[in-house]
Short mmCIF file of C-alpha atoms and ligand atoms in Angstrom, two decimals:
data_model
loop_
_atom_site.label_atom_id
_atom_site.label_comp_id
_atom_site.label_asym_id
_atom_site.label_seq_id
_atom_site.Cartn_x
_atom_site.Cartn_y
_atom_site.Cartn_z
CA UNK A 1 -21.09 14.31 31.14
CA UNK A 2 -22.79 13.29 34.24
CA UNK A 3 -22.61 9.36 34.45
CA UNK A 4 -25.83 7.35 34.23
CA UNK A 5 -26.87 4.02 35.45
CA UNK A 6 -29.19 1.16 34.72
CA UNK A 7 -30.48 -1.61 37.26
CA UNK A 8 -31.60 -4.27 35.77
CA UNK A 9 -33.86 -6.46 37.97
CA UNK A 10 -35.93 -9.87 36.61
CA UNK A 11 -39.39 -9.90 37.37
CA UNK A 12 -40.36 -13.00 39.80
CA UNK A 13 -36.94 -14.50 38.29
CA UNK A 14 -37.41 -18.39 39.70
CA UNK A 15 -41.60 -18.17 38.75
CA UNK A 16 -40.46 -16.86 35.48
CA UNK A 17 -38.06 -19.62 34.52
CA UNK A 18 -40.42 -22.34 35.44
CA UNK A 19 -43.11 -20.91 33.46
CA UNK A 20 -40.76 -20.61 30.76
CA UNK A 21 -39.67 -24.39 30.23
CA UNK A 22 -43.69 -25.49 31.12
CA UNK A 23 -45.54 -22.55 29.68
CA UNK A 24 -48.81 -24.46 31.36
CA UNK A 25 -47.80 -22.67 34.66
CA UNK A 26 -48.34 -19.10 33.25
CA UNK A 27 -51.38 -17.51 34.03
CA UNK A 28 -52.21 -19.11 37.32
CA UNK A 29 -50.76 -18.60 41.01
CA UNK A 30 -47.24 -20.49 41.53
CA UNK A 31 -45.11 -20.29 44.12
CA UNK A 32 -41.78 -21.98 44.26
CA UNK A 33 -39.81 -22.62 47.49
CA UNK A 34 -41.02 -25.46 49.90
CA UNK A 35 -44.10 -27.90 49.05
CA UNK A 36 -47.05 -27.34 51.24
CA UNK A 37 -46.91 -29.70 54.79
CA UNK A 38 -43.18 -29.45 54.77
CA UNK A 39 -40.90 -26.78 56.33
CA UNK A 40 -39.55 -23.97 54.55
CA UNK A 41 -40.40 -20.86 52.94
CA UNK A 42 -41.34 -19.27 49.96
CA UNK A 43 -38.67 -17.93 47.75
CA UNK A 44 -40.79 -16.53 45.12
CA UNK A 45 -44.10 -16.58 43.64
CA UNK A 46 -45.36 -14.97 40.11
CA UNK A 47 -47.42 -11.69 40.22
CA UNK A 48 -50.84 -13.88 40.39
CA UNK A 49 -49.88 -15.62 43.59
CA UNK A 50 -48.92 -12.28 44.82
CA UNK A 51 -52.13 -10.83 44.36
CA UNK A 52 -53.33 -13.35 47.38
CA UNK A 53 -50.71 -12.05 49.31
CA UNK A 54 -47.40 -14.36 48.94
CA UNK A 55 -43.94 -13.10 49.31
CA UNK A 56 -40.94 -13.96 49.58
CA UNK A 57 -39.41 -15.75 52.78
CA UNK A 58 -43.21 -16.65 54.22
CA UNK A 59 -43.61 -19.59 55.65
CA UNK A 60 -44.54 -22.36 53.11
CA UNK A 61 -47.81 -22.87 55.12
CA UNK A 62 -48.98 -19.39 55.60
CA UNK A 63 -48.52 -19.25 51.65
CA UNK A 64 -50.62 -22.11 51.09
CA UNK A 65 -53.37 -20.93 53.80
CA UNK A 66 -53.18 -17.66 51.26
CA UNK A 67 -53.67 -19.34 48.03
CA UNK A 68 -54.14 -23.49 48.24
CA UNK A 69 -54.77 -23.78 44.16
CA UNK A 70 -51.65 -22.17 43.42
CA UNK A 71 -48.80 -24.79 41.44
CA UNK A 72 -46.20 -25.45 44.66
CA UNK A 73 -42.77 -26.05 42.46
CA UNK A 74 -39.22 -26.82 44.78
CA UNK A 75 -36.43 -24.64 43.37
CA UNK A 76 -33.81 -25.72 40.92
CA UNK A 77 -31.09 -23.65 41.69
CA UNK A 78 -28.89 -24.86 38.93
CA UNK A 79 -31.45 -24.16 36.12
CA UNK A 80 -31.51 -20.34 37.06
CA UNK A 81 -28.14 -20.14 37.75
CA UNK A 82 -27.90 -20.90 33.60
CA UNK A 83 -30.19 -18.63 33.34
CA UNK A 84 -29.04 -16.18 35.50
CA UNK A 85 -25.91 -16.18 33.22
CA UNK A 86 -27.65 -15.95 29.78
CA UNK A 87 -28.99 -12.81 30.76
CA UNK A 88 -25.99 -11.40 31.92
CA UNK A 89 -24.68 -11.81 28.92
CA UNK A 90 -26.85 -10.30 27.06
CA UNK A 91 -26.93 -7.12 30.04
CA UNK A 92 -22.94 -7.07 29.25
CA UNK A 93 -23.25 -6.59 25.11
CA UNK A 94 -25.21 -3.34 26.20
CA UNK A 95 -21.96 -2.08 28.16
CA UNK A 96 -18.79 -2.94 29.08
CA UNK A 97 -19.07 -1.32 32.53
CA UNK A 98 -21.48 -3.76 34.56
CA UNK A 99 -21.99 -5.35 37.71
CA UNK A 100 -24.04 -8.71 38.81
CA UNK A 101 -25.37 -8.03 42.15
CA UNK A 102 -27.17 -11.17 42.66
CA UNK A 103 -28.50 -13.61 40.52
CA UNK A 104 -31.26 -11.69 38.76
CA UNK A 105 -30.00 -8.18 38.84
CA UNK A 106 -27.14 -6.35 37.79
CA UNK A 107 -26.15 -2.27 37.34
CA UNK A 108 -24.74 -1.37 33.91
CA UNK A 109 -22.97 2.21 33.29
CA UNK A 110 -24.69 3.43 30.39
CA UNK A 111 -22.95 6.82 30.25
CA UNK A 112 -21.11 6.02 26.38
CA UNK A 113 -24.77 4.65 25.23
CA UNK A 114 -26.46 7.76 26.03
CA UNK A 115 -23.47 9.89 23.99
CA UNK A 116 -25.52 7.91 21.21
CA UNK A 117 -28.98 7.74 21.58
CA UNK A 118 -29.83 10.11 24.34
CA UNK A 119 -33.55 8.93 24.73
CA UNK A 120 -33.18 6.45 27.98
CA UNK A 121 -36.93 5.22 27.27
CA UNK A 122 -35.80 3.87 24.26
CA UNK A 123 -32.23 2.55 25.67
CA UNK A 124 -34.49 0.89 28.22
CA UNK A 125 -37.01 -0.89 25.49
CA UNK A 126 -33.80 -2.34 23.54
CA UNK A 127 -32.61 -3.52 26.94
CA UNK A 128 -35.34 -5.41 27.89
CA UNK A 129 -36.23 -6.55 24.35
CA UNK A 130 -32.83 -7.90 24.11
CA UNK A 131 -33.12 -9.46 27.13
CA UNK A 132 -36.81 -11.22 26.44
CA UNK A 133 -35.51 -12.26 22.78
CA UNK A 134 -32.16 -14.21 24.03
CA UNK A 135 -34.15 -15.32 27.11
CA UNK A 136 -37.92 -15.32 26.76
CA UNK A 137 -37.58 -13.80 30.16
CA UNK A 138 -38.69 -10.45 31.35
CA UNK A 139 -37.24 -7.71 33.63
CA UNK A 140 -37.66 -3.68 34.58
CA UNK A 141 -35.50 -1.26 34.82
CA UNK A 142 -34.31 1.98 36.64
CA UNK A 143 -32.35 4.45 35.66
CA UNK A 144 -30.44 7.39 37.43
CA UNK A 145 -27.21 9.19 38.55
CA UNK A 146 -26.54 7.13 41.31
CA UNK A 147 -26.92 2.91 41.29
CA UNK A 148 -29.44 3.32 44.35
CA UNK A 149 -31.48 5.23 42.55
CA UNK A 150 -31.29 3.15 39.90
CA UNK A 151 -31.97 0.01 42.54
CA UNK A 152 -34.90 1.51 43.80
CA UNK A 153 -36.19 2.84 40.61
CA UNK A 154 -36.62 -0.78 38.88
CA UNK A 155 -38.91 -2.15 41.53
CA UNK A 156 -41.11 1.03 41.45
CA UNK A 157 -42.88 -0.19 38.62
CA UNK A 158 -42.83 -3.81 38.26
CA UNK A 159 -43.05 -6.11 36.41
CA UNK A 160 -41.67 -5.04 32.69
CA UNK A 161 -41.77 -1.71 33.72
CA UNK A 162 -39.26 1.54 33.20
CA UNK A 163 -38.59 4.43 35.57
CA UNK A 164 -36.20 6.97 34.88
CA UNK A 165 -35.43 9.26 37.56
CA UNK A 166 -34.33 12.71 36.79
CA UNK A 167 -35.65 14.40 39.61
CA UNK A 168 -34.02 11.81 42.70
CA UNK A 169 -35.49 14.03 46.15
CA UNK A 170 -38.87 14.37 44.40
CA UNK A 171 -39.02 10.67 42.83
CA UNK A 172 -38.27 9.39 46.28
CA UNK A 173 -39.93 11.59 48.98
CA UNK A 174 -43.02 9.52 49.08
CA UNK A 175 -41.63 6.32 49.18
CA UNK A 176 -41.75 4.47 52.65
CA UNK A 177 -38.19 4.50 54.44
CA UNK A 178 -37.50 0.72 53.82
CA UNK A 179 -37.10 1.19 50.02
CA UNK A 180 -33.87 2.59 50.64
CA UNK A 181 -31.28 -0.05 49.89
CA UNK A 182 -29.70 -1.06 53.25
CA UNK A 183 -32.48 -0.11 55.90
CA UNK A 184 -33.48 -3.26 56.80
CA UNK A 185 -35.68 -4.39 59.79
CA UNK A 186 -34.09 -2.97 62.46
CA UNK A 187 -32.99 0.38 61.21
CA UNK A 188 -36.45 0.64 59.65
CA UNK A 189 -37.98 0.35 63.43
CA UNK A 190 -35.42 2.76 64.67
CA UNK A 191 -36.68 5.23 61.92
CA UNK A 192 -40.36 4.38 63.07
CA UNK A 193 -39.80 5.19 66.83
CA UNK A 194 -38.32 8.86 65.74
CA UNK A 195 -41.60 8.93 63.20
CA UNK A 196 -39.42 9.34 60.20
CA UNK A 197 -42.19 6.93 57.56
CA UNK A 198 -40.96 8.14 54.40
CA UNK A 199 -37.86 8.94 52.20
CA UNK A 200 -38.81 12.43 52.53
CA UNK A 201 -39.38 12.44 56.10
CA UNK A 202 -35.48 10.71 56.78
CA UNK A 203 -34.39 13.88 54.14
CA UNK A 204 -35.53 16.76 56.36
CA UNK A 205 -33.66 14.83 59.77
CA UNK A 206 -30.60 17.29 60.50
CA UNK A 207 -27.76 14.40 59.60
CA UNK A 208 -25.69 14.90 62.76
CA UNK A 209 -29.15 14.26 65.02
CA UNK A 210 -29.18 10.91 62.56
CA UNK A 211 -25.38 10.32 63.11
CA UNK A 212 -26.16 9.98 67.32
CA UNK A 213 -28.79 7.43 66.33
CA UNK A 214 -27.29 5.27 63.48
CA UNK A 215 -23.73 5.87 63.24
CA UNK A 216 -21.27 8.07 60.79
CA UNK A 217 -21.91 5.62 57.80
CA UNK A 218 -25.56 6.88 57.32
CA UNK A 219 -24.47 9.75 55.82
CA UNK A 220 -24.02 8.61 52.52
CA UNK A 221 -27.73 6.83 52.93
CA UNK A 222 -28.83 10.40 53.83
CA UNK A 223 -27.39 11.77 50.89
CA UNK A 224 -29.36 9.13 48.70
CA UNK A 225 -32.44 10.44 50.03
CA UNK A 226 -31.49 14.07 49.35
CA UNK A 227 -30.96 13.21 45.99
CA UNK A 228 -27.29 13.92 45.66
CA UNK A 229 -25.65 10.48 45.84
CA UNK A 230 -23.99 9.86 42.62
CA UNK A 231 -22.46 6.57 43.62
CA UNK A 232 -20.86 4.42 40.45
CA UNK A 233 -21.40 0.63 40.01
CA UNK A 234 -18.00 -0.45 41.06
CA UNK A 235 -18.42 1.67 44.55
CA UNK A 236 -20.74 0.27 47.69
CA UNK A 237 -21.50 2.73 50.36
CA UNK A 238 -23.14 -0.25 52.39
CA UNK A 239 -19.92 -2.49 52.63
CA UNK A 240 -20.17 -2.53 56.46
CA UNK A 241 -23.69 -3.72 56.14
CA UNK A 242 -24.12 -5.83 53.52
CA UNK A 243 -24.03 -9.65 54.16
CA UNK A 244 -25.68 -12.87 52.27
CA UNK A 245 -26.79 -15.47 53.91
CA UNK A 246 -28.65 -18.48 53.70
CA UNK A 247 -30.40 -20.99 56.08
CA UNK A 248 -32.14 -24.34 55.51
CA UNK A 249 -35.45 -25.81 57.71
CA UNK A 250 -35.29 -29.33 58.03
CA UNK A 251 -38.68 -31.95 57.58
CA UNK A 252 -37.55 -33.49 60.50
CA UNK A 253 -35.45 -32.22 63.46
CA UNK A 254 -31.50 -32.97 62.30
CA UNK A 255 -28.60 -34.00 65.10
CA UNK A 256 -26.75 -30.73 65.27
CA UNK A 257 -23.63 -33.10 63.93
CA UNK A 258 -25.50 -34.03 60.87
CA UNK A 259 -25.43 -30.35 59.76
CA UNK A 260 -22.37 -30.86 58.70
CA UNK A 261 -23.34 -33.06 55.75
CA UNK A 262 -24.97 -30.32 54.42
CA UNK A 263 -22.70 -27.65 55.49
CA UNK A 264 -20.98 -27.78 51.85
CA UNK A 265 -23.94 -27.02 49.67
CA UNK A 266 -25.20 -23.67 52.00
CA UNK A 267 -21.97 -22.17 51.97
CA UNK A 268 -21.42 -23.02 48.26
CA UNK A 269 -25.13 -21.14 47.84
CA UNK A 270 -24.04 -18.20 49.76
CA UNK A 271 -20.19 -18.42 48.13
CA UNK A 272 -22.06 -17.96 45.06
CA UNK A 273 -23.44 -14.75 45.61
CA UNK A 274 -20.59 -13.18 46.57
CA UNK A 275 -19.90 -11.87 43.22
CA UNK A 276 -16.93 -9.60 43.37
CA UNK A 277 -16.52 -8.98 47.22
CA UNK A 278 -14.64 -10.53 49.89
CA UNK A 279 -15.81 -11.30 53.23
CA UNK A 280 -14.78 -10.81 56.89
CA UNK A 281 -16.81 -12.15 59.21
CA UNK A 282 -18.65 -15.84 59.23
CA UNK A 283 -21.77 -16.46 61.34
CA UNK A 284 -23.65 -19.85 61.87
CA UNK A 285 -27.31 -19.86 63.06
CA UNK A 286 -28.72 -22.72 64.12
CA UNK A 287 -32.34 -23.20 65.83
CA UNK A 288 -32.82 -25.67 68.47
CA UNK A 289 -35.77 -27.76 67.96
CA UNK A 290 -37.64 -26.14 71.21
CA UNK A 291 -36.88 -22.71 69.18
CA UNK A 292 -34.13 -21.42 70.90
CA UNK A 293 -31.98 -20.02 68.28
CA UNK A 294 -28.14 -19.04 68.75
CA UNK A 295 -25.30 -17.74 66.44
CA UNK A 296 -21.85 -17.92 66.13
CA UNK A 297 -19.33 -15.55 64.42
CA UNK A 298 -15.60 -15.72 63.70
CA UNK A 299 -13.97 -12.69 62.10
CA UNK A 300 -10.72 -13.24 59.35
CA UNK A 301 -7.98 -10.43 60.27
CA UNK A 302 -8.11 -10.02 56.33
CA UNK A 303 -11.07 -10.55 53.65
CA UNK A 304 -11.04 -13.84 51.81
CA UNK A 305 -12.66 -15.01 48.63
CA UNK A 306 -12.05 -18.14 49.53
CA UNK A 307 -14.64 -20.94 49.80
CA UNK A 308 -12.53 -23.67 51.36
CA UNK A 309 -12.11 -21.31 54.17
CA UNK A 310 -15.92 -20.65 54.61
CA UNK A 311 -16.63 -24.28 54.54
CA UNK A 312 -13.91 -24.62 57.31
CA UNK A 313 -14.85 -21.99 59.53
CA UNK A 314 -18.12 -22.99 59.83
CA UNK A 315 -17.02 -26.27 60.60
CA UNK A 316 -14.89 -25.22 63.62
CA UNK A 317 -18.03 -22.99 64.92
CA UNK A 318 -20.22 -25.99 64.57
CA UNK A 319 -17.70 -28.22 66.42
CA UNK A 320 -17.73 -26.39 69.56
CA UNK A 321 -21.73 -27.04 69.68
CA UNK A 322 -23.49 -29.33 71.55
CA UNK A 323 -23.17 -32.27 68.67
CA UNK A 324 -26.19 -34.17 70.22
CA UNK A 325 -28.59 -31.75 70.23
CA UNK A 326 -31.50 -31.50 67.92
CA UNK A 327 -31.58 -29.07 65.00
CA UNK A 328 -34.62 -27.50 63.27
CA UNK A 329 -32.82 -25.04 60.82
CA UNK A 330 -29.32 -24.49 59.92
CA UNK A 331 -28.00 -20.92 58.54
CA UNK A 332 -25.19 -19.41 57.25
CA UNK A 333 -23.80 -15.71 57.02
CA UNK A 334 -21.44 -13.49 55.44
CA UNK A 335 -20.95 -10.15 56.40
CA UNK A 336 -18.24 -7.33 56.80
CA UNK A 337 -18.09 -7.34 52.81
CA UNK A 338 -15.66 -5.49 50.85
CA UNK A 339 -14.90 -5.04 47.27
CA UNK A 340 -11.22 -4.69 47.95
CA UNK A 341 -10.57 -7.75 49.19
CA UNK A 342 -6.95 -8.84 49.79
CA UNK A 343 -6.46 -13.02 50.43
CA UNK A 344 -4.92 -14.02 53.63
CA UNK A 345 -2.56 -16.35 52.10
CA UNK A 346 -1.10 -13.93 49.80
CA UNK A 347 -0.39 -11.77 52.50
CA UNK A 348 0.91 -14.26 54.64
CA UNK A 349 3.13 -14.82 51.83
CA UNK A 350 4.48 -10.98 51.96
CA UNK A 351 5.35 -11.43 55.58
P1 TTP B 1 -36.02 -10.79 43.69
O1 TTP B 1 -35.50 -10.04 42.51
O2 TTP B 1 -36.05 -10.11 45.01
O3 TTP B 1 -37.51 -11.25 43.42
P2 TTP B 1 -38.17 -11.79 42.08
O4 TTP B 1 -37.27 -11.68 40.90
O5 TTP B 1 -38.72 -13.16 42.31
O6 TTP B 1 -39.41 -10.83 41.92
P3 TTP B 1 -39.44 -9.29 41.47
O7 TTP B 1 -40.23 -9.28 40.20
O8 TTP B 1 -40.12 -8.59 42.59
O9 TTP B 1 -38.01 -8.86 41.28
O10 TTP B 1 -35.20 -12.12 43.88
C1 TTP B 1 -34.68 -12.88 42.77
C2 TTP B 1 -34.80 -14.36 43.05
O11 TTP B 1 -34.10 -14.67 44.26
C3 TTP B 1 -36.23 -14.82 43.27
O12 TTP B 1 -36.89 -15.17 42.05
C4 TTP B 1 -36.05 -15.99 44.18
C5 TTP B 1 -34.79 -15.70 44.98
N1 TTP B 1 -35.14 -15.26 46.35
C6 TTP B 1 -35.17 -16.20 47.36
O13 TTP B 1 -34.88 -17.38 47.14
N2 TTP B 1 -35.52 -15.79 48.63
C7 TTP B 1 -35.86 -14.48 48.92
O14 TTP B 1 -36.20 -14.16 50.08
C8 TTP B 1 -35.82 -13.53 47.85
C9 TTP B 1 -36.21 -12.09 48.12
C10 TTP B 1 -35.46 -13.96 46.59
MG1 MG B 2 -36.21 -9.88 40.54
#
C-alpha cells in the first residue's frame, strides 16, 4: 500500500495559547512579539489581526501602524514550549511513526490507520478533535503521498481546516512558486526573473535548463511539483538548505561584547529547534548600529548535536569582532543540517 502522510500544523500557535489561558483576548486583533515603541518584530498574530494585514517577522511598528487597537502580548516561550509538547503527545497516540518539525507542527505516517478506517476526512476530524479536547487548541491538516505535500496542503486551508490531496500536479499547479517548501526569497526571485509564478509554471521548466540555474539538488523540488515526490517523514530532500536561526533587536544599541550575555539563551532557542538533525555550519549576524550588517560562519568537519559547542563557536566568532562597537541586533544560524548526524567527539574517539 502506498504510504500516506499527515502534517499537522497549529493555527496562529503563540495567539492561540494566550487566548487560551485569558479567553478575554479571543475575538479581537492580538499580536504577540515586541510591544509597540520598542524594537522587534511580530512573531504571530491571530486571524483577526491578520485581516489588517500583520504577519509574521514585521516590524513591531509597521504592525501597530496596521492595527493600533489590537492586544500587543511579549512571547512566553516556555508556556508554548509545554504546550508544544502536549500536543505532540497527543499527535504521537495517533501513530507511532511521527516527526516534530518545529514547535507547532509535526508529520505523522498514517499508512497502518488508513488499513483501518480508510476515510482520511474522518482520520483528520479525530485528529484534530483529539488534539482540541487534550489541548483546547486548534490546528489543520494535510494529507498526501509525500510530507511536502502534506506541508503545503495544511496551510491551504487555514485555520481548522482539512485538505487531502489525491491529485498532487493538479492540487498544486495554481499555487504561487513560494509555497513550495524550501524556495525561499532568493530562489523565489530567481524563479521570477525566468517568469516561472506558479507551481505549475516551475513543472513545465525542462529540469536540466533548472539544474544550470539552481543546482542538481532541485530536482527532487521539481519532482514535488510534478507530483511524484513520495518522500517519507524520516527523509529531508532540503538538508543542504535548511537552517534555523534566530536574531534578537535590542531597545537600545548593545556593546558588541555585551552580546555575549545573551549569547546562551539564542542559541539555546535555536538548539531547540533542532529536533532530530545535526548541524554543520554556525553563522553570527550582527547589525551595526549605523545598519551595516555582517556575518560570520565557521563550518564543523563533522555534524554535532551538541549545544555546548554552538554556544562556543559563536563565542570565538564574536571574539574576533570589534568588542567596542555598537550593536543593534544580534543573530544566530544553523545550517548545513543533516539527519544523520555523527558527533565529533565520538569520532575523535575512533581515531
Ligand atoms: P507558524 O505555524 O508559521 O504560524 P502560526 O501557527 O502562528 O500561524 P498559522 O495558523 O498560519 O500556522 O509558526 C508557529 C509559531 O512560531 C508562531 O505561532 C510563532 C512562531 N513564529 C515566530 O516566532 N516567528 C516567525 O517568523 C514565524 C513564522 C513563527
Ligand atoms: Mg502554525
Amino acid at each position: 500500500m502506498k504510504q500516506i502522510i499527515a502534517h499537522i500544523d497549529m493555527d496562529c500557535f503563540f495567539a492561540a495559547v494566550e487566548e487560551k489561558f485569558n479567553p478575554s483576548l479571543k475575538g479581537k486583533p492580538l499580536i504577540i512579539g515586541a510591544k509597540p515603541g520598542n524594537r522587534g518584530v511580530v512573531c504571530t498574530a491571530n486571524y483577526e489581526a491578520r485581516k489588517f494585514g500583520v504577519k509574521s517577522a514585521m516590524p513591531i511598528w509597521k504592525a501597530y501602524t496596521l492595527c493600533p487597537l489590537a492586544n500587543f502580548i511579549e512571547p512566553k516561550k516556555e508556556l508554548y514550549s509545554k504546550e508544544s509538547k502536549y500536543v505532540m503527545n497527543v499527535l504521537k497516540s495517533f501513530s507511532d511513526k511521527m516527526v516534530q518539525a518545529s514547535i507547532d507542527e509535526a508529520y505523522l505516517d498514517i499508512t497502518n490507520l488508513v488499513k483501518q478506517n480508510s476515510n482520511l476526512v474522518e482520520i483528520a476530524r479525530l485528529i484534530k478533535k483529539e488534539v482540541y479536547k487534550k489541548t483546547k487548541l486548534t490546528c489543520s491538516i494535510g494529507i498526501a503521498e509525500s510530507k511536502y505535500v502534506a506541508k503545503i496542503a495544511s496551510a491551504f486551508n487555514k485555520p481548522v481546516g482539512t485538505t487531502i490531496v489525491e491529485n498532487p500536479k493538479e492540487f498544486l499547479s495554481s499555487l504561487p512558486i513560494n509555497k513550495i517548501p524550501g524556495i525561499g526569497k532568493v530562489a523565489n526571485k530567481k524563479m521570477l526573473d525566468l517568469n516561472i509564478k506558479t507551481i505549475g509554471d516551475f513543472a513545465k521548466i525542462d529540469p536540466f535548463i533548472l539544474m544550470d540555474f539552481f543546482g542538481k539538488s532541485i530536482i527532487q523540488i521539481h519532482n514535488v511539483a510534478l507530483g511524484i515526490d513520495k518522500t517519507g517523514i524520516y527523509e529531508n530532500i532540503y538538508s543542504d538548505t535548511k537552517s534555523i536561526s534566530r536574531e534578537k533587536t535590542f531597545n537600545q544599541d548593545i556593546l558588541l561584547k555585551d552580546c555575549e550575555t545573551i549569547l546562551p539563551t539564542l542559541a539555546k532557542e535555536v538548539y531547540d529547534d533542532l529536533g532530530d538533525f545535526g548541524y554543520k555550519t554556525i553563522s553570527i549576524k550582527i547589525r551595526y548600529s549605523n545598519f551595516e550588517t555582517i556575518t560570520r560562519n565557521f563550518s564543523l568537519k563533522f555534524s554535532s548535536k551538541n549545544y555546548n559547542n554552538l554556544a562556543n563557536q559563536c563565542k570565538i566568532l564574536l571574539q574576533k569582532l570589534d568588542e567596542n562597537k555598537k550593536v543593534r541586533l544580534f543573530g544566530i544560524k544553523i545550517s548545513n543540517l543533516s539527519e544523520n548526524y555523527v558527533e565529533q567527539s565520538n569520532l575523535l574517539a575512533y581515531i
